[in-house]
Coordinates of N, CA and C in Angstrom, one line a residue:
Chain A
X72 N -28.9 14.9 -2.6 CA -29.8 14.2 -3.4 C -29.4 14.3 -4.9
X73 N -29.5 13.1 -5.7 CA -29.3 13.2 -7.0 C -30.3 14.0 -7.7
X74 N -29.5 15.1 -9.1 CA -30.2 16.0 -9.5 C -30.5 15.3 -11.1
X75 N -31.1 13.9 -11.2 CA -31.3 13.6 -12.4 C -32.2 12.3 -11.9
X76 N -33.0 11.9 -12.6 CA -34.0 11.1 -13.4 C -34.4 10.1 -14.5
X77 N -34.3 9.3 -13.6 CA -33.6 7.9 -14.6 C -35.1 6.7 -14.4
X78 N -35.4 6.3 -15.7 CA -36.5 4.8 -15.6 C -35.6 4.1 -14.9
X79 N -36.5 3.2 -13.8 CA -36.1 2.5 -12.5 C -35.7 1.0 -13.3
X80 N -36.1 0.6 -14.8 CA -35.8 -0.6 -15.5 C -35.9 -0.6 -16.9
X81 N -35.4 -1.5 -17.6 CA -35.5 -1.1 -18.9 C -34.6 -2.4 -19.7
X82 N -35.5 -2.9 -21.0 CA -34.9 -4.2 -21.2 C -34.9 -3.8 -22.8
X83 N -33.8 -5.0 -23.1 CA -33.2 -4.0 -24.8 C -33.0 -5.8 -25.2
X84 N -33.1 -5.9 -26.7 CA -33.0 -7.3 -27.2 C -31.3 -7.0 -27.4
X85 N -30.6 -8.5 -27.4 CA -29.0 -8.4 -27.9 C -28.5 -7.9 -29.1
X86 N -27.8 -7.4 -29.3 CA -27.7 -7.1 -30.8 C -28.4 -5.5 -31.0
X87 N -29.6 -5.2 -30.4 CA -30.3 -4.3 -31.2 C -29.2 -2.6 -30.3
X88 N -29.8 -1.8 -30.5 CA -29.5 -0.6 -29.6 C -30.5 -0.2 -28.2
X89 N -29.3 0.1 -27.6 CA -29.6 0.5 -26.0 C -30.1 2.1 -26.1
X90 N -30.8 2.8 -26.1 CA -31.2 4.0 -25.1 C -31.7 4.2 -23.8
X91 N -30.7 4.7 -23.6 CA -31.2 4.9 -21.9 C -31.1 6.2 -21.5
X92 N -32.8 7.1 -21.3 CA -32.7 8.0 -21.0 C -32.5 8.9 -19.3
X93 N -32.4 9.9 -19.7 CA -32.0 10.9 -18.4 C -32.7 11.8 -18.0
X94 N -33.5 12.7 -17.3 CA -34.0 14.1 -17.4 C -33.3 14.2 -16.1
X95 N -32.8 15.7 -16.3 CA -31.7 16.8 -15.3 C -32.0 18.3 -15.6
X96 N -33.6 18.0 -15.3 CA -33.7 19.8 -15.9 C -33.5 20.4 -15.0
X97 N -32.7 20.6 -13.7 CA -32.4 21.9 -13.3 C -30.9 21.7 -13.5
X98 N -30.5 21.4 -14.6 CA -29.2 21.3 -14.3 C -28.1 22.8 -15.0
X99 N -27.0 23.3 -14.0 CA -26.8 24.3 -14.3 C -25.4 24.4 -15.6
X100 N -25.3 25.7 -16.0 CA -24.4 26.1 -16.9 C -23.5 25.1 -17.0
X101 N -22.9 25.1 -15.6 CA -21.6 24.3 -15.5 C -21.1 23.5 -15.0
X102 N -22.4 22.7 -15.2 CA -22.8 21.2 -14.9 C -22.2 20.3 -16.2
X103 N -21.4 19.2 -16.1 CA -21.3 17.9 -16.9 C -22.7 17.1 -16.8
X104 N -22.8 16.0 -17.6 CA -23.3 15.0 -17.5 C -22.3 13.6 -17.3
X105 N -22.6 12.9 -16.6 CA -22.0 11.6 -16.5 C -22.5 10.6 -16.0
X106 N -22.3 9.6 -17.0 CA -22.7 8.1 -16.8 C -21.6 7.3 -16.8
X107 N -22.1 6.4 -15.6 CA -21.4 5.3 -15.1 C -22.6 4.0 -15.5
X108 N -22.0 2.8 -15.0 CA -22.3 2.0 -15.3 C -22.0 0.5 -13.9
X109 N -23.1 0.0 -13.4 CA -22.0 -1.0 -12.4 C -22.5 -2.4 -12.6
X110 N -21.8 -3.4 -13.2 CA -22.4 -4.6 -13.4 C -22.5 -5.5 -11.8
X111 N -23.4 -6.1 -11.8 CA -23.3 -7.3 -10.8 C -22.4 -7.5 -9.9
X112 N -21.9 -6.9 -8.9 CA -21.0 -7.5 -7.8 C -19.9 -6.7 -8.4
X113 N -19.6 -6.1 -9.0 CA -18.5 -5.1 -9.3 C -18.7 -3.7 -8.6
X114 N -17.9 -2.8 -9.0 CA -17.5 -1.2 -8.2 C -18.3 -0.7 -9.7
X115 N -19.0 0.3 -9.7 CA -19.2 1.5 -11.0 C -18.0 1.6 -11.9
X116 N -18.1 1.9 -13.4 CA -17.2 1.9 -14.0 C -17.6 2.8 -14.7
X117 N -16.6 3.9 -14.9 CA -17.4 5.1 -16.0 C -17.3 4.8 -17.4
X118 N -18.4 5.5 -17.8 CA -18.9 5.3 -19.4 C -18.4 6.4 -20.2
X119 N -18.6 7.5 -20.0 CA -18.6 8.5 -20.9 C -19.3 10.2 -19.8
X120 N -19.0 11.3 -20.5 CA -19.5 12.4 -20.1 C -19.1 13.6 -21.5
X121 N -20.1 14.4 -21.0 CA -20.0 15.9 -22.0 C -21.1 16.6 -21.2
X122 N -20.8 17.6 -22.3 CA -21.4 19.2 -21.4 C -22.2 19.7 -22.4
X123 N -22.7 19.9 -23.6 CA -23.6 20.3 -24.6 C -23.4 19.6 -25.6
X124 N -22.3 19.3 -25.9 CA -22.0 18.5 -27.3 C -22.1 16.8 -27.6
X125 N -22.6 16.6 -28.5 CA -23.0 14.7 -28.3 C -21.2 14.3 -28.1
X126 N -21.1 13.7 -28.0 CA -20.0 13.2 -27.6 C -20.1 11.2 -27.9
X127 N -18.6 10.3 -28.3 CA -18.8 9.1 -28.6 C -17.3 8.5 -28.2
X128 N -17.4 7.6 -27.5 CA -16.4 7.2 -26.7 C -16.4 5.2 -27.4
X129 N -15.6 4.7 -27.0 CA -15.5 3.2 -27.6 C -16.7 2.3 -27.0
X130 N -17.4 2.8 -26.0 CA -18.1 2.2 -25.2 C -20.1 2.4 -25.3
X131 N -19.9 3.9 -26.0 CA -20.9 4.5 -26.5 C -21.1 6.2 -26.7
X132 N -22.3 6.6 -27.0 CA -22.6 7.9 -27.5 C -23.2 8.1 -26.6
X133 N -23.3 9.8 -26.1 CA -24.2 10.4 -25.3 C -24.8 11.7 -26.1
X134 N -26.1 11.6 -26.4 CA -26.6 12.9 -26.8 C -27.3 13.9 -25.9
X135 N -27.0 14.8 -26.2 CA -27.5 15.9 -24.8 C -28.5 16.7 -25.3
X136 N -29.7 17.1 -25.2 CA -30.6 17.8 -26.0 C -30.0 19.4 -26.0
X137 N -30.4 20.2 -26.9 CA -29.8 21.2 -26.8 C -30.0 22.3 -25.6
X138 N -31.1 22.2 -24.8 CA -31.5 22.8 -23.9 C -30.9 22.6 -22.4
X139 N -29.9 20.9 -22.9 CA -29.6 20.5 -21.9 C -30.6 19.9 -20.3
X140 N -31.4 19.5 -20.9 CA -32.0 19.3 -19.9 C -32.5 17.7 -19.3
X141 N -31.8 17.4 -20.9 CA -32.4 15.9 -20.7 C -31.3 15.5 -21.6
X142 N -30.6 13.6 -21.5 CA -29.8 13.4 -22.2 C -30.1 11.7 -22.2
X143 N -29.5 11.3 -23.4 CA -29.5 9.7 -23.3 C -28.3 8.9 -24.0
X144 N -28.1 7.7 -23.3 CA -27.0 7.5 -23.7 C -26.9 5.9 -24.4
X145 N -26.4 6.2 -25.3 CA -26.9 5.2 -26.5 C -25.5 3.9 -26.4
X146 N -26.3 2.7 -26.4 CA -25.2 1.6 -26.6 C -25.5 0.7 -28.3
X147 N -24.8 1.0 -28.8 CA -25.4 1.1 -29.9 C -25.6 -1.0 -30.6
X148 N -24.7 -1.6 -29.8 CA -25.1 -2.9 -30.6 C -25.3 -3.7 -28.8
X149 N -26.1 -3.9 -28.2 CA -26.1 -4.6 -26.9 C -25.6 -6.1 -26.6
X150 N -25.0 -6.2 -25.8 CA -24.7 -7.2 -25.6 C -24.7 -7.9 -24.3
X151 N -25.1 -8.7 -24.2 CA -25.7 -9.8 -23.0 C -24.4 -9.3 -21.2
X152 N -23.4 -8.6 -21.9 CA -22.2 -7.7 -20.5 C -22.6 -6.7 -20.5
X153 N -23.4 -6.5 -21.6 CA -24.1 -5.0 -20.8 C -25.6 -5.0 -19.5
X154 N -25.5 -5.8 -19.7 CA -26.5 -6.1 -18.4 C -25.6 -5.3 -17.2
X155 N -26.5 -4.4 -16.6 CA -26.4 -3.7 -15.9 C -27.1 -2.5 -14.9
X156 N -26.6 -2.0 -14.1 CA -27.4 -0.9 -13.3 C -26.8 0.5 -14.1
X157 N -27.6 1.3 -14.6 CA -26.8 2.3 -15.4 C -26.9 3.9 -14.6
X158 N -26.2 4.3 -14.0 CA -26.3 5.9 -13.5 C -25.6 7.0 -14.3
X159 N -27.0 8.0 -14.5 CA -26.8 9.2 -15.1 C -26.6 10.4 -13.7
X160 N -25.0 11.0 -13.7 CA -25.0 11.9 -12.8 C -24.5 13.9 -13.2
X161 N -25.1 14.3 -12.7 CA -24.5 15.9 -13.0 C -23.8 16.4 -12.3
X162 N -22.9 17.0 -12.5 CA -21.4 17.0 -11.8 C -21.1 18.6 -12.1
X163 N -20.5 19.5 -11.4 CA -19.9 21.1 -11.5 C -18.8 20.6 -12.7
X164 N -17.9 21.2 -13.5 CA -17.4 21.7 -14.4 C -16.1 21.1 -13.5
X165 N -15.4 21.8 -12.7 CA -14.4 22.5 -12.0 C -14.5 22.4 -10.7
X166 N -13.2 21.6 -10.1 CA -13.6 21.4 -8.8 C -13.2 19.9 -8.2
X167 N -13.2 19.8 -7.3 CA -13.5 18.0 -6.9 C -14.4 17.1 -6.5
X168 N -15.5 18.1 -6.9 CA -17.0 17.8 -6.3 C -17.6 16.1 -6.3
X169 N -17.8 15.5 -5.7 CA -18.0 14.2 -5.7 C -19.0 14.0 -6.6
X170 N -19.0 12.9 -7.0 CA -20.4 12.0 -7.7 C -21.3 11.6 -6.6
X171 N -23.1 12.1 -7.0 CA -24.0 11.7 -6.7 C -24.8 10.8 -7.4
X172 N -24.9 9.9 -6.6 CA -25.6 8.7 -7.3 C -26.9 8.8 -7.2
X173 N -27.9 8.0 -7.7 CA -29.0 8.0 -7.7 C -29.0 6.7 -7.8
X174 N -30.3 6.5 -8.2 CA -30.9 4.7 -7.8 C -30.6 3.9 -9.2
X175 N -30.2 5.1 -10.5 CA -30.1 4.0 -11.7 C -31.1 3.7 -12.5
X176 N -31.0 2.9 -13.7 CA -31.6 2.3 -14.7 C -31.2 1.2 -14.5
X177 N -32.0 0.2 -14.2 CA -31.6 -1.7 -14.7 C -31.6 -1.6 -16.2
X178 N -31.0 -2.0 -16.6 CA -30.4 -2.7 -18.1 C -30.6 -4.0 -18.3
X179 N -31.7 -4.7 -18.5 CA -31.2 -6.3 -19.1 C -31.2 -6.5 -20.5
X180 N -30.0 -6.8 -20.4 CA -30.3 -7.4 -22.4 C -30.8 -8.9 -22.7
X181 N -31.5 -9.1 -23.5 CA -32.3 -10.6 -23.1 C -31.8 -11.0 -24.9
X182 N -31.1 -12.4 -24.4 CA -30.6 -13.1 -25.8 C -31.9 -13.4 -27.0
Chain B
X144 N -0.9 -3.5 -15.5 CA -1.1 -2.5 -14.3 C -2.4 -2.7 -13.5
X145 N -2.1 -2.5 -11.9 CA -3.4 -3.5 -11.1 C -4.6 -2.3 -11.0
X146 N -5.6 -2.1 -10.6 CA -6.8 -1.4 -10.8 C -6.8 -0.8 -9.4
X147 N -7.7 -0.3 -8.7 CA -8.0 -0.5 -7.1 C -8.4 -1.6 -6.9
X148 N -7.8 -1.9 -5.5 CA -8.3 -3.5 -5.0 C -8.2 -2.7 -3.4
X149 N -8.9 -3.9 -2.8 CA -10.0 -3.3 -1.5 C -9.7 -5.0 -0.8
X150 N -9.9 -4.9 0.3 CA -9.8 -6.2 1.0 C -10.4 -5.3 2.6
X151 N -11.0 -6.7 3.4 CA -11.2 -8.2 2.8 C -12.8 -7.7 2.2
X152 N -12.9 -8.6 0.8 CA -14.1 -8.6 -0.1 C -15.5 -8.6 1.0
X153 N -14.9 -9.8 1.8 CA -16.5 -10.1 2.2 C -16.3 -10.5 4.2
X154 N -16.9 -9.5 4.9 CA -16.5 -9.9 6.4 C -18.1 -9.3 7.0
X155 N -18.0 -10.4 8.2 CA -19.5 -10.3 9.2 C -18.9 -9.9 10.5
X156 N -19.5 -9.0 10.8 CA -19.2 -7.9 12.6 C -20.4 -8.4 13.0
X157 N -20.8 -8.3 14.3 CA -21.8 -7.7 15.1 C -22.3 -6.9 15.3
X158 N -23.1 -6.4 16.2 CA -23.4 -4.8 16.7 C -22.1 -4.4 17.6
X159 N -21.8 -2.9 17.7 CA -21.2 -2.6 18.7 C -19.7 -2.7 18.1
X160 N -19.3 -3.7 17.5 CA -17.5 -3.9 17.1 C -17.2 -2.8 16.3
X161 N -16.1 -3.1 16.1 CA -15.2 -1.6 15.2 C -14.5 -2.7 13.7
X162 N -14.6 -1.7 12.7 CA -14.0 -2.8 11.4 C -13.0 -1.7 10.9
X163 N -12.4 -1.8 9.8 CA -11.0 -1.5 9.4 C -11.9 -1.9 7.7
X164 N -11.5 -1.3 6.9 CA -11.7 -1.7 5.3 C -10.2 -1.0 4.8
X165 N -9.8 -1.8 3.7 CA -8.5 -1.2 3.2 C -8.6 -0.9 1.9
X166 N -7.9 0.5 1.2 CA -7.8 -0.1 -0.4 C -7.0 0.6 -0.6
X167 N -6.1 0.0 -1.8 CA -4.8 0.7 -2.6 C -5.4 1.3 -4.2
X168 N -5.1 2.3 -4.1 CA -5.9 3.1 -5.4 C -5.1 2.5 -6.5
X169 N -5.5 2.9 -7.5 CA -5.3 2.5 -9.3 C -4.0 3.7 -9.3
X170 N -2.3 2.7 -9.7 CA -0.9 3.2 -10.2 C -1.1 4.6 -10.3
X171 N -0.4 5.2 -10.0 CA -0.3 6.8 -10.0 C -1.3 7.6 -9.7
X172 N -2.7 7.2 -9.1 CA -3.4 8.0 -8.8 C -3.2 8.2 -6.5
X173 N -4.1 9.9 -6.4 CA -2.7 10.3 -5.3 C -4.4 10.4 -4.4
X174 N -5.6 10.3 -5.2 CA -7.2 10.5 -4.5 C -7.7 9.3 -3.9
X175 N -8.3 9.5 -3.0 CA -8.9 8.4 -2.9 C -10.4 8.6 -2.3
X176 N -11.7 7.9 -2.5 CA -12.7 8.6 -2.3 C -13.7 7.5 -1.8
X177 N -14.2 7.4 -0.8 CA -15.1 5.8 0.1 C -16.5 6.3 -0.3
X178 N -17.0 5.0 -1.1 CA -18.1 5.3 -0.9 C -19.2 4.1 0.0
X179 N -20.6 4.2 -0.1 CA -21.4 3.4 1.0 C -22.9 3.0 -0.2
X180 N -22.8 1.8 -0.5 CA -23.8 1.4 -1.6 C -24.9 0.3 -0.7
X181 N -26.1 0.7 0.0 CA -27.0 -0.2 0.5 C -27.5 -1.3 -0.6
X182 N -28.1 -2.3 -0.1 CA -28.6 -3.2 -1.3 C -30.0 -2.2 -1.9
X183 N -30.2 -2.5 -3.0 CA -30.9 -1.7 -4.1 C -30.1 -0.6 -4.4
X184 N -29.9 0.5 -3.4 CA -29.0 1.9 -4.3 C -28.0 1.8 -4.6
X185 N -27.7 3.6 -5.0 CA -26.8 3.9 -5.5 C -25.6 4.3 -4.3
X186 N -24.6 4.5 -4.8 CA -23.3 4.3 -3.9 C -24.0 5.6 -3.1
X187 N -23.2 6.0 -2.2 CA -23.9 7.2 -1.2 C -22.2 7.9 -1.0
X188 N -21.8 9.0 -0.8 CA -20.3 9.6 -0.9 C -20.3 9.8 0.7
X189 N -19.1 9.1 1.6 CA -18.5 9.0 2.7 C -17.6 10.2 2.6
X190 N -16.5 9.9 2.1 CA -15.5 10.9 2.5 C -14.4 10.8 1.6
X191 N -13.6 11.9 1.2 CA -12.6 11.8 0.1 C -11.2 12.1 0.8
X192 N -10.0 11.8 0.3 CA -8.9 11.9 0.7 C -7.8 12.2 0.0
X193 N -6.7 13.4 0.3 CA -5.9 13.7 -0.2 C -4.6 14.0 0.4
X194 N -3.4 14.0 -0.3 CA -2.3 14.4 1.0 C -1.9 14.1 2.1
X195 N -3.2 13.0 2.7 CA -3.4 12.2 4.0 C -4.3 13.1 4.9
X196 N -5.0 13.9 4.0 CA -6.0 14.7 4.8 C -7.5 14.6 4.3
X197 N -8.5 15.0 4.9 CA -9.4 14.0 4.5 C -9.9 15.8 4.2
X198 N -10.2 15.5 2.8 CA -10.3 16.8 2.0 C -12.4 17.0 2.1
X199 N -13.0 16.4 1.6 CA -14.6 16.5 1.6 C -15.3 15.1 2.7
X200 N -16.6 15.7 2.6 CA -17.3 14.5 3.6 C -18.4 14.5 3.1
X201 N -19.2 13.2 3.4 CA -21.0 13.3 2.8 C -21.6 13.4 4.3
X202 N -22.4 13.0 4.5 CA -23.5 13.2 5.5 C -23.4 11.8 6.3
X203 N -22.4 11.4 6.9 CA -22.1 10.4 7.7 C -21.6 10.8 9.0
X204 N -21.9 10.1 9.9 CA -21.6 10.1 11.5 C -20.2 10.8 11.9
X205 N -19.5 10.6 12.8 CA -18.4 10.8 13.2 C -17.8 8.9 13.2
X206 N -19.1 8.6 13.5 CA -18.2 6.7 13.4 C -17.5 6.0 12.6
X207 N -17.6 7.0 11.4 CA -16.8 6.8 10.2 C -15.5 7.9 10.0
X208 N -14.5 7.0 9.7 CA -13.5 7.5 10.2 C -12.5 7.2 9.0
X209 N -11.6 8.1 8.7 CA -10.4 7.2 7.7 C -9.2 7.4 7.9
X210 N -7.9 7.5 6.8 CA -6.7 7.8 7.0 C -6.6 7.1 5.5
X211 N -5.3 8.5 5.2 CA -4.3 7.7 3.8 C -3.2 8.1 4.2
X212 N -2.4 7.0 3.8 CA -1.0 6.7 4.1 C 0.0 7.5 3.0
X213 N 1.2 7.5 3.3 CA 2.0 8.2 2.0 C 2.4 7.7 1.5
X214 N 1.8 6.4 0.6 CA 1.8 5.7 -1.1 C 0.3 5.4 -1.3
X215 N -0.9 6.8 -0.5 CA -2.2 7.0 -1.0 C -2.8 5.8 -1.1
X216 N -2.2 4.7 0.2 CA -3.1 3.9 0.2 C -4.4 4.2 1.3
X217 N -5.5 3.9 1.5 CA -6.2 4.6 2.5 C -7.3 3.3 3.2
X218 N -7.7 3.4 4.6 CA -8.2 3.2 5.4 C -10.0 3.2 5.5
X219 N -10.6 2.8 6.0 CA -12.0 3.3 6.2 C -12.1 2.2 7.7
X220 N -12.5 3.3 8.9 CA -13.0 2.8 9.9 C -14.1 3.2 10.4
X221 N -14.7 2.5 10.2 CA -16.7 2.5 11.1 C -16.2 1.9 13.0
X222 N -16.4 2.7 13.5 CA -16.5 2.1 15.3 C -18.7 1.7 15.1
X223 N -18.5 1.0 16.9 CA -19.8 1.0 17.1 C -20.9 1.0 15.9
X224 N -20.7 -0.4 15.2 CA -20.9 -0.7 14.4 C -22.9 -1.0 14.4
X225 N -23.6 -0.5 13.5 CA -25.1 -1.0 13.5 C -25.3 -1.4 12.3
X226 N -26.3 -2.3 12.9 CA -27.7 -3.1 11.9 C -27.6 -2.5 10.4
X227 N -27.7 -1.0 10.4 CA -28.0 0.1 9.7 C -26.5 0.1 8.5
X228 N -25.4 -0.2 9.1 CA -23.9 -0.3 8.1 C -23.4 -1.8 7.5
X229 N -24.8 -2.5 7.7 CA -24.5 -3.5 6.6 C -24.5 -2.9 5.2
X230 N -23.9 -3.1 4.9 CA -23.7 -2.4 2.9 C -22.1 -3.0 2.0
X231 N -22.1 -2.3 0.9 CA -21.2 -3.0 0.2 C -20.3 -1.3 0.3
X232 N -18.9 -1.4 0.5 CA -18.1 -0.2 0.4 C -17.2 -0.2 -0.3
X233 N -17.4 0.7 -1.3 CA -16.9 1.0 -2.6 C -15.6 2.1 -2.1
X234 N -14.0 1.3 -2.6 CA -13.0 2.7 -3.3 C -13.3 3.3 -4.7
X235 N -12.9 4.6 -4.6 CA -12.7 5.2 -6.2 C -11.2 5.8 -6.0
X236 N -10.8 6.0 -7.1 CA -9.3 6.4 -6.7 C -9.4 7.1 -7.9
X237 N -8.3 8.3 -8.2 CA -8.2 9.4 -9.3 C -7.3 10.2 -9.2
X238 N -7.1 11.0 -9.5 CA -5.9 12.0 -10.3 C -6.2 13.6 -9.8
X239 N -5.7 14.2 -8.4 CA -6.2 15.6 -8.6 C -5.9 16.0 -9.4
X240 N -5.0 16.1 -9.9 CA -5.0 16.9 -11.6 C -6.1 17.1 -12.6
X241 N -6.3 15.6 -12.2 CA -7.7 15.7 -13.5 C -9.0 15.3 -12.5
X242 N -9.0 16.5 -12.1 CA -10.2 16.1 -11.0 C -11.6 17.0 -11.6
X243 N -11.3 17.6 -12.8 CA -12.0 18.3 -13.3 C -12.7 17.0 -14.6
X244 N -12.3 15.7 -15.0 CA -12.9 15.2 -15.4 C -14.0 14.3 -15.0
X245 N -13.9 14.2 -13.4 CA -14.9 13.2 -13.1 C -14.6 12.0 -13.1
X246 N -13.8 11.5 -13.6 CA -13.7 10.0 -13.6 C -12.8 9.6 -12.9
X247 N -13.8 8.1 -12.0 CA -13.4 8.0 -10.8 C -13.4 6.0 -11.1
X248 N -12.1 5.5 -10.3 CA -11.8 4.2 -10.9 C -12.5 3.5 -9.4
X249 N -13.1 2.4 -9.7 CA -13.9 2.0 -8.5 C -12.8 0.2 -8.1
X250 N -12.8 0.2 -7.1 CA -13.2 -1.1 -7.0 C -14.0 -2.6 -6.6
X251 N -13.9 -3.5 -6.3 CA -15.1 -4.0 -6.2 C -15.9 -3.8 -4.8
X252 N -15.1 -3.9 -4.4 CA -15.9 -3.3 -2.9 C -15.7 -4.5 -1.9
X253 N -16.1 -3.9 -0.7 CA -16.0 -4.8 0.7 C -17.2 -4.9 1.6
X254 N -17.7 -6.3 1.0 CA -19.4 -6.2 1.4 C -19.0 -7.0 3.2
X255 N -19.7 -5.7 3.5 CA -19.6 -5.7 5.3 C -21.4 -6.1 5.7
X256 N -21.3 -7.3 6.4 CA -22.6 -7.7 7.3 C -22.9 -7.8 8.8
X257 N -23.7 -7.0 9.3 CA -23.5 -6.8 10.8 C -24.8 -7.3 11.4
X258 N -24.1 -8.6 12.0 CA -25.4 -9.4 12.9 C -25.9 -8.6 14.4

């Protein structure tokens, strides 16, 4: 079962910024965070991940609270391809451990 | 450089028949990992492959079945096919080396429908 908690929808104007939050409070020491992303009839495509530290990739920022328990991940100018199903997953450190999905956040960005 | 690609995109079985899904992972990557996405969820994890050995498993039948070839292309076979394995079946393909990053290249998947 997925160990994270995601709003089941969530709608953002174009242009403005995306937050999309997460809660993963049992999540352990040596756990990542990671988000993917899967548009419309496509495979998941990853977004970004980190482990305590905010972290900012070309695609977007992830801030991780310091307690780690909850994290969100920021698209900072939205645009009408970011429409999408967004998954927050917690993953071991080390290892080959698979990704568990969960059900996601809908994303629509409305022009 | 080509991505993972998966064939055939889109195929209808019956009950009872056996199907074959294919995919060739993303240039230099040696992983390959099947996943199982119902309509509304999230992908669900089948079974991963390495070496031509089938390294981890999720919580699926024995009717699910695979194989990877030695240029890590790999297989996915469902026998005795149900109602229940209509879904969309996602490759990820990756790097044991960097298997400590998580990031896993998908492709579009092979939406299987079973009358």
């Amino acid at each position: 079962d997925a160990k994270t908690t995601q709003p089941t929808s969530m709608d953002c104007a174009e242009g403005r910024a995306a937050n999309l939050p997460c809660n993963h409070s049992t999540i352990s020491g040596n756990e990542y965070v990671y988000w993917y992303r899967q548009i419309h009839s496509q495979g998941p495509q990853y977004i970004i991940h980190g482990l305590k530290n905010n972290e900012t990739n070309e695609m977007a920022s992830l801030i991780i609270t310091e307690d780690r328990k909850s994290s969100t991940l920021i698209l900072p100018h939205a645009t009408l391809r970011d429409t999408a199903v967004y998954y927050c997953i917690v993953r071991p450190i080390s290892g080959n451990t698979p990704l568990v999905f969960g059900k996601g956040t809908r994303l629509s960005v409305i022009a | 450089d080509a991505g993972v690609t998966q064939s055939p995109t889109h195929l209808i079985k019956t009950r009872g028949q056996q199907v074959t899904l294919r995919c060739s992972p993303k240039s230099g990557h040696d992983t390959v990992s099947w996943y199982q996405q119902a309509l509304g969820q999230g992908p669900q994890f089948i079974f991963q492959y390495y070496e031509e050995e089938e390294r981890q498993r999720g919580n699926f039948p024995d009717r699910f079945s695979g194989h990877q070839f030695p240029n890590y292309s790999s297989e996915l076979n469902v026998n005795a096919l149900l109602l229940g394995d209509s879904a969309l079946y996602l490759c990820a393909s990756s790097r044991v080396r960097e298997a400590n990053t998580g990031e896993l290249f998908f492709g579009e998947g092979s939406r299987l429908t079973v009358l």
